Coordinates of C-alpha atoms in Angstrom, one line a residue:
M1 CA -122.1 -52.5 78.7
S2 CA -119.9 -54.2 81.1
E3 CA -119.3 -51.1 83.2
T4 CA -123.1 -50.8 83.2
I5 CA -123.6 -54.4 84.5
T6 CA -120.9 -53.7 87.1
V7 CA -122.6 -50.6 88.4
I8 CA -125.9 -52.5 88.5
V9 CA -124.5 -55.5 90.3
F10 CA -123.0 -53.8 92.9
S11 CA -125.9 -51.6 93.5
L12 CA -127.5 -55.1 93.9
F13 CA -124.8 -56.1 96.3
H14 CA -125.3 -53.5 98.6
L15 CA -129.3 -53.7 98.8
S16 CA -128.9 -57.4 99.3
S17 CA -126.7 -57.1 102.0
Q18 CA -129.1 -55.1 103.8
T19 CA -131.8 -57.9 103.5
T20 CA -132.1 -60.1 106.4
P21 CA -131.5 -63.5 104.9
P22 CA -134.0 -66.2 105.6
Q23 CA -133.1 -68.1 108.9
L24 CA -132.6 -71.8 108.5
P25 CA -133.4 -74.5 111.1
L26 CA -130.0 -75.8 112.9
P27 CA -129.4 -78.3 115.4
P28 CA -128.2 -76.5 118.9
P29 CA -124.7 -76.6 119.1
S30 CA -123.3 -79.1 121.6
S31 CA -120.5 -78.4 123.8
P32 CA -117.2 -80.3 123.3
P33 CA -116.0 -82.6 126.1
P34 CA -114.2 -80.4 129.0
L35 CA -111.0 -82.1 128.6
M36 CA -111.2 -81.3 124.7
A37 CA -112.3 -77.6 125.0
G38 CA -109.0 -75.8 125.4
A39 CA -107.1 -78.1 122.9
L40 CA -109.9 -77.5 120.1
S41 CA -109.0 -73.7 120.2
S42 CA -105.5 -74.6 118.5
I43 CA -107.1 -76.0 115.3
I44 CA -108.8 -73.0 113.8
H45 CA -108.5 -73.3 110.2
A46 CA -108.2 -69.9 108.6
N47 CA -107.0 -67.3 111.5
P48 CA -103.3 -66.8 111.9
R49 CA -103.6 -65.7 115.5
A50 CA -105.6 -68.7 116.7
R51 CA -103.6 -71.1 114.5
A52 CA -100.9 -69.6 116.3
F53 CA -101.8 -71.3 119.4
S54 CA -101.0 -74.9 118.1
T55 CA -97.2 -73.9 116.9
S56 CA -95.8 -75.0 120.2
N57 CA -97.4 -78.5 119.6
P58 CA -97.6 -79.0 115.6
N59 CA -98.5 -82.8 116.1
H60 CA -101.5 -82.1 118.1
P61 CA -104.0 -85.3 117.4
L62 CA -107.1 -83.1 116.6
L63 CA -105.1 -80.8 114.3
S64 CA -106.4 -81.3 110.7
R65 CA -105.7 -79.0 107.8
R66 CA -106.2 -81.6 104.9
P67 CA -109.3 -81.5 102.8
T68 CA -111.8 -84.0 103.0
A69 CA -112.9 -86.4 100.1
L70 CA -116.0 -88.6 99.5
A71 CA -115.8 -92.2 99.3
M72 CA -118.1 -93.1 96.6
S73 CA -118.7 -95.3 93.7
T74 CA -117.0 -95.1 90.3
T75 CA -120.6 -93.7 88.7
D76 CA -120.6 -90.9 91.2
Q77 CA -116.7 -90.0 90.9
S78 CA -117.4 -89.8 87.1
Y79 CA -120.4 -87.7 87.6
W80 CA -118.4 -85.1 90.2
S81 CA -115.5 -85.3 88.1
S82 CA -117.2 -84.1 84.8
I83 CA -118.8 -81.1 86.7
H84 CA -115.6 -80.0 87.7
A85 CA -113.8 -80.5 84.4
D86 CA -117.0 -78.7 82.6
I87 CA -116.5 -75.6 85.3
E88 CA -112.7 -75.3 84.9
T89 CA -113.3 -75.5 81.0
H90 CA -115.8 -72.7 81.2
L91 CA -113.6 -70.5 83.4
K92 CA -110.4 -70.9 81.6
Q93 CA -112.5 -69.7 78.5
A94 CA -113.9 -67.0 80.4
I95 CA -110.5 -65.8 81.9
P96 CA -107.9 -66.7 79.3
I97 CA -104.5 -64.7 79.7
R98 CA -105.1 -62.0 77.3
P99 CA -104.3 -58.3 77.2
P100 CA -104.6 -56.3 79.4
L101 CA -102.0 -58.8 80.9
V102 CA -101.8 -56.8 84.2
V103 CA -105.6 -57.9 85.1
F104 CA -106.0 -61.2 83.2
E105 CA -102.8 -63.0 84.2
P106 CA -103.3 -62.4 88.2
M107 CA -107.0 -63.3 87.7
H108 CA -106.2 -66.5 85.8
H109 CA -103.4 -67.5 88.4
L110 CA -105.5 -66.5 91.8
T111 CA -108.7 -68.4 90.4
F112 CA -106.9 -71.6 89.7
I113 CA -104.4 -71.8 92.6
A114 CA -107.2 -71.4 95.1
P115 CA -108.5 -74.1 97.3
Q116 CA -111.2 -76.3 95.8
T117 CA -114.9 -76.0 97.0
S118 CA -117.8 -78.3 96.5
A119 CA -120.2 -75.4 96.0
P120 CA -119.7 -74.8 92.2
A121 CA -120.6 -78.5 91.5
L122 CA -123.4 -78.4 93.9
C123 CA -124.9 -75.5 91.9
I124 CA -124.9 -77.8 88.9
A125 CA -126.2 -80.9 90.6
A126 CA -129.1 -78.9 92.2
C127 CA -130.0 -77.6 88.5
E128 CA -130.0 -80.9 87.3
L129 CA -131.9 -82.3 90.0
V130 CA -135.1 -80.1 89.6
G131 CA -134.7 -80.9 85.8
G132 CA -132.8 -78.3 84.6
H133 CA -129.7 -78.4 82.1
R134 CA -126.4 -78.2 83.1
D135 CA -125.7 -75.2 80.7
Q136 CA -128.2 -73.3 82.5
A137 CA -126.2 -73.1 85.8
M138 CA -122.9 -73.0 84.4
A139 CA -122.2 -69.6 84.9
A140 CA -123.6 -69.3 88.2
A141 CA -121.3 -72.2 89.3
S142 CA -118.3 -70.5 87.6
A143 CA -119.2 -67.3 89.7
L144 CA -119.2 -69.2 93.0
R145 CA -115.8 -70.4 92.0
L146 CA -114.5 -66.8 91.4
M147 CA -116.3 -65.7 94.7
H148 CA -114.6 -68.4 96.7
A149 CA -111.3 -67.7 95.0
S150 CA -111.5 -63.8 95.9
A151 CA -112.7 -64.8 99.4
S152 CA -109.6 -67.1 99.9
T153 CA -107.3 -64.5 98.3
H154 CA -108.4 -61.9 100.6
E155 CA -107.8 -64.3 103.6
N156 CA -104.1 -64.9 102.7
L157 CA -102.9 -61.3 102.1
P158 CA -99.7 -61.1 103.9
L159 CA -100.8 -58.0 106.1
T160 CA -98.9 -56.5 108.7
D161 CA -101.3 -56.7 111.6
R162 CA -101.2 -60.3 111.9
P163 CA -98.6 -63.1 112.1
N164 CA -97.5 -64.4 108.5
T165 CA -98.3 -68.1 109.3
R166 CA -99.3 -69.0 105.6
Q167 CA -96.1 -70.0 104.4
T168 CA -97.6 -72.4 101.8
V169 CA -99.4 -69.5 99.8
D170 CA -97.6 -68.4 96.6
H171 CA -97.7 -64.7 96.5
T172 CA -96.6 -64.2 93.0
F173 CA -98.2 -60.8 92.1
G174 CA -97.6 -59.1 95.6
P175 CA -100.4 -58.0 98.1
N176 CA -101.5 -54.7 96.4
I177 CA -101.9 -56.5 93.1
E178 CA -103.8 -59.7 94.9
L179 CA -106.1 -57.2 96.7
L180 CA -107.1 -55.2 93.8
I181 CA -107.6 -58.2 91.6
A182 CA -109.6 -60.1 94.2
D183 CA -112.0 -57.2 94.3
G184 CA -112.3 -57.3 90.5
M185 CA -113.0 -61.2 90.6
I186 CA -116.2 -60.4 92.2
S187 CA -117.7 -57.9 89.8
F188 CA -116.4 -60.2 86.9
G189 CA -118.1 -63.2 88.4
F190 CA -121.5 -61.2 88.4
E191 CA -121.0 -60.3 85.0
L192 CA -120.6 -63.9 84.0
V193 CA -124.0 -64.6 85.3
A194 CA -125.6 -61.2 84.0
Q195 CA -124.3 -62.2 80.5
T196 CA -126.6 -65.5 80.7
N197 CA -129.8 -63.2 80.4
D198 CA -131.8 -64.4 77.3
P199 CA -135.3 -62.9 76.7
D200 CA -135.7 -65.9 74.0
Q201 CA -135.4 -68.1 77.2
N202 CA -137.6 -66.0 79.3
N203 CA -134.9 -66.3 82.0
S204 CA -134.5 -62.7 83.2
V205 CA -136.2 -63.2 86.5
R206 CA -134.3 -66.1 87.4
V207 CA -130.8 -64.7 86.4
L208 CA -131.9 -61.5 88.7
Q209 CA -132.7 -63.9 91.4
A210 CA -129.4 -66.0 91.2
I211 CA -127.5 -62.4 91.2
I212 CA -129.0 -61.4 94.5
E213 CA -128.5 -64.9 96.0
I214 CA -124.8 -64.5 95.4
S215 CA -124.7 -61.1 96.6
R216 CA -126.5 -62.1 99.7
A217 CA -124.4 -65.1 100.4
M218 CA -121.0 -63.1 100.0
G219 CA -122.1 -59.9 101.6
S220 CA -122.0 -58.6 105.2
Q221 CA -124.4 -61.4 106.4
G222 CA -122.9 -64.1 104.8
V223 CA -119.0 -65.0 103.9
M224 CA -117.6 -61.7 104.9
E225 CA -119.5 -61.8 108.2
G226 CA -118.1 -65.4 108.6
Q227 CA -114.4 -64.4 107.8
Y228 CA -114.7 -61.5 110.3
N229 CA -115.9 -63.8 113.0
E230 CA -113.2 -66.2 112.3
S231 CA -110.5 -63.5 112.4
Q232 CA -111.6 -62.2 115.8
Y233 CA -111.3 -65.4 117.6
G234 CA -107.8 -65.0 118.4
E235 CA -108.1 -61.5 119.9
S236 CA -110.7 -62.3 122.7
D237 CA -108.4 -61.2 125.5
G238 CA -106.1 -64.3 124.9
K239 CA -108.7 -66.7 125.8
K240 CA -108.3 -70.1 124.3
L241 CA -111.5 -71.5 125.3
F242 CA -113.2 -73.1 122.4
H243 CA -117.0 -72.3 122.0
A244 CA -119.3 -74.5 119.7
A245 CA -121.7 -71.8 119.2
W246 CA -118.6 -69.8 117.8
L247 CA -117.9 -72.7 115.5
H248 CA -121.6 -73.2 114.2
N249 CA -121.5 -69.1 113.5
V250 CA -118.5 -69.5 111.3
C251 CA -119.2 -72.7 109.3
K252 CA -122.7 -71.1 108.8
K253 CA -121.7 -68.1 107.6
K254 CA -118.7 -69.3 105.5
E255 CA -118.9 -72.9 104.2
G256 CA -122.7 -72.8 104.7
A257 CA -123.8 -69.6 103.1
L258 CA -121.7 -70.7 100.1
H259 CA -123.4 -73.9 99.5
A260 CA -126.7 -72.8 100.5
C261 CA -126.3 -70.3 97.9
A262 CA -124.9 -73.0 95.3
G263 CA -128.0 -75.2 96.0
A264 CA -130.6 -72.4 95.7
C265 CA -129.0 -70.7 92.7
G266 CA -128.9 -74.4 90.9
A267 CA -132.7 -74.8 91.6
I268 CA -133.5 -71.1 90.5
L269 CA -131.6 -71.7 87.3
G270 CA -133.1 -75.1 86.6
G271 CA -136.7 -73.9 87.0
G272 CA -137.4 -75.3 90.4
S273 CA -140.3 -74.4 92.4
E274 CA -140.2 -72.0 95.8
E275 CA -140.6 -75.4 97.7
E276 CA -137.7 -77.0 95.9
I277 CA -135.6 -73.9 96.0
E278 CA -135.9 -73.7 99.7
K279 CA -135.0 -77.4 100.3
L280 CA -131.9 -77.4 98.2
R281 CA -131.0 -74.2 99.9
R282 CA -131.3 -75.8 103.4
Y283 CA -129.6 -78.8 101.9
G284 CA -126.4 -76.8 100.8
L285 CA -126.3 -75.0 104.0
Y286 CA -125.9 -78.4 106.0
V287 CA -123.6 -79.8 103.3
G288 CA -121.3 -76.7 103.8
M289 CA -121.3 -76.6 107.6
I290 CA -120.5 -80.4 107.5
Q291 CA -117.6 -79.6 105.2
G292 CA -116.6 -76.4 107.7
I293 CA -116.6 -78.4 110.5
F294 CA -114.4 -81.1 108.9
N295 CA -111.8 -78.4 107.5
R296 CA -111.3 -77.4 111.0
F297 CA -111.2 -80.6 113.0
E298 CA -109.6 -84.2 113.3
R299 CA -112.3 -86.7 113.1
N300 CA -113.3 -87.5 116.5
E301 CA -116.1 -88.2 118.7
W302 CA -117.4 -84.6 119.1
S303 CA -117.2 -83.4 115.5
W304 CA -118.9 -86.9 114.3
K305 CA -122.0 -86.1 116.4
E306 CA -121.8 -82.8 115.1
V307 CA -121.9 -84.1 111.7
N308 CA -124.4 -86.9 112.0
E309 CA -126.9 -84.4 113.2
L310 CA -126.4 -81.9 110.0
R311 CA -126.3 -84.9 107.7
D312 CA -129.7 -86.3 109.0
L313 CA -131.2 -82.7 108.5
A314 CA -129.7 -82.6 105.0
L315 CA -130.8 -85.9 103.8
K316 CA -134.7 -84.9 105.0
E317 CA -134.7 -82.0 102.7
L318 CA -134.1 -84.6 99.8
K319 CA -136.6 -87.0 100.4
D320 CA -139.2 -85.4 98.2
F321 CA -137.0 -85.6 95.2
N322 CA -136.7 -88.2 92.6
Q323 CA -134.8 -90.7 94.5
A324 CA -133.0 -92.3 91.5
K325 CA -131.4 -88.5 91.0
V326 CA -131.2 -88.1 94.7
K327 CA -128.6 -90.7 95.1
T328 CA -125.4 -89.1 93.8
I329 CA -126.2 -85.7 95.2
S330 CA -126.7 -87.1 98.7
R331 CA -123.2 -88.2 98.5
L332 CA -122.1 -84.7 99.6
V333 CA -123.0 -85.5 103.0
E334 CA -122.4 -89.2 103.4
T335 CA -120.4 -90.1 106.5
K336 CA -117.9 -92.4 104.7
L337 CA -115.2 -89.4 104.7
C338 CA -111.5 -90.1 104.4
N339 CA -108.4 -87.8 104.2
V340 CA -106.5 -86.8 101.0

């Protein structure tokens, strides 16, 4: 059964990667101040070659690699904490350390050592916003966590063709095992979603839609493209000039695509209308891009300008929803951000 699901899912992955994803409206990227342009090139978060530019000045004022946290009320914190805890519990049940240990031990390790992302929690919140139950989107949220962990593992592989600047990454199982297991995590994530198909709940179409959404977001026109574009930044003939359009593309394809998928999947699985699905897709895109910018830059005048434009676009997508429910999910784009 699992082999059949895997074959079907990878066929969908290939098919959806050939399908042009919907084009979402974005604000035109503004150019950074002239004196900032060269300096900004040293703070690219995920590219070892670009990051190498900063080694001569590790205390660069614009350098920021710490994750962001939201300043929110106790009630909001409790809501998001409960979502994260439920996803963690679901994944620990799905990936116990069991035979064959050569598969499940590294998969368990790589899943929970990966950096956190708010995309899985957004998937749950979007489902509940359109009137669905948390359980309906739990498998998809867990799959998104696995996809993110897989992408993170691939990015951190100690490859021989680039400087090994990621000294904080713990390569417990070696690059060959990490590469193979990270690939397996993708198909396992799809299997988690496929297993939620239940004719009694008449959810087959929604489950299939969610699988296609995840496949498209992670494929050659989504996160994969963003990873490639980011890796190529340091190879442009040694140029250190920062391009705002390049940043927008990377943030849109990486964090943006993942969060857009999360918003859409949550709405789909929660039984949302087409209009609600597209609104939450766009909301997720803007949330992801905001996080992408803050993951790469210190808070400064230029980055705040970009973030505020994206925040306004995001909040417009929520204005037609139940405002009592919108308050919590809108915290993902509130500008009261702080370093942790």
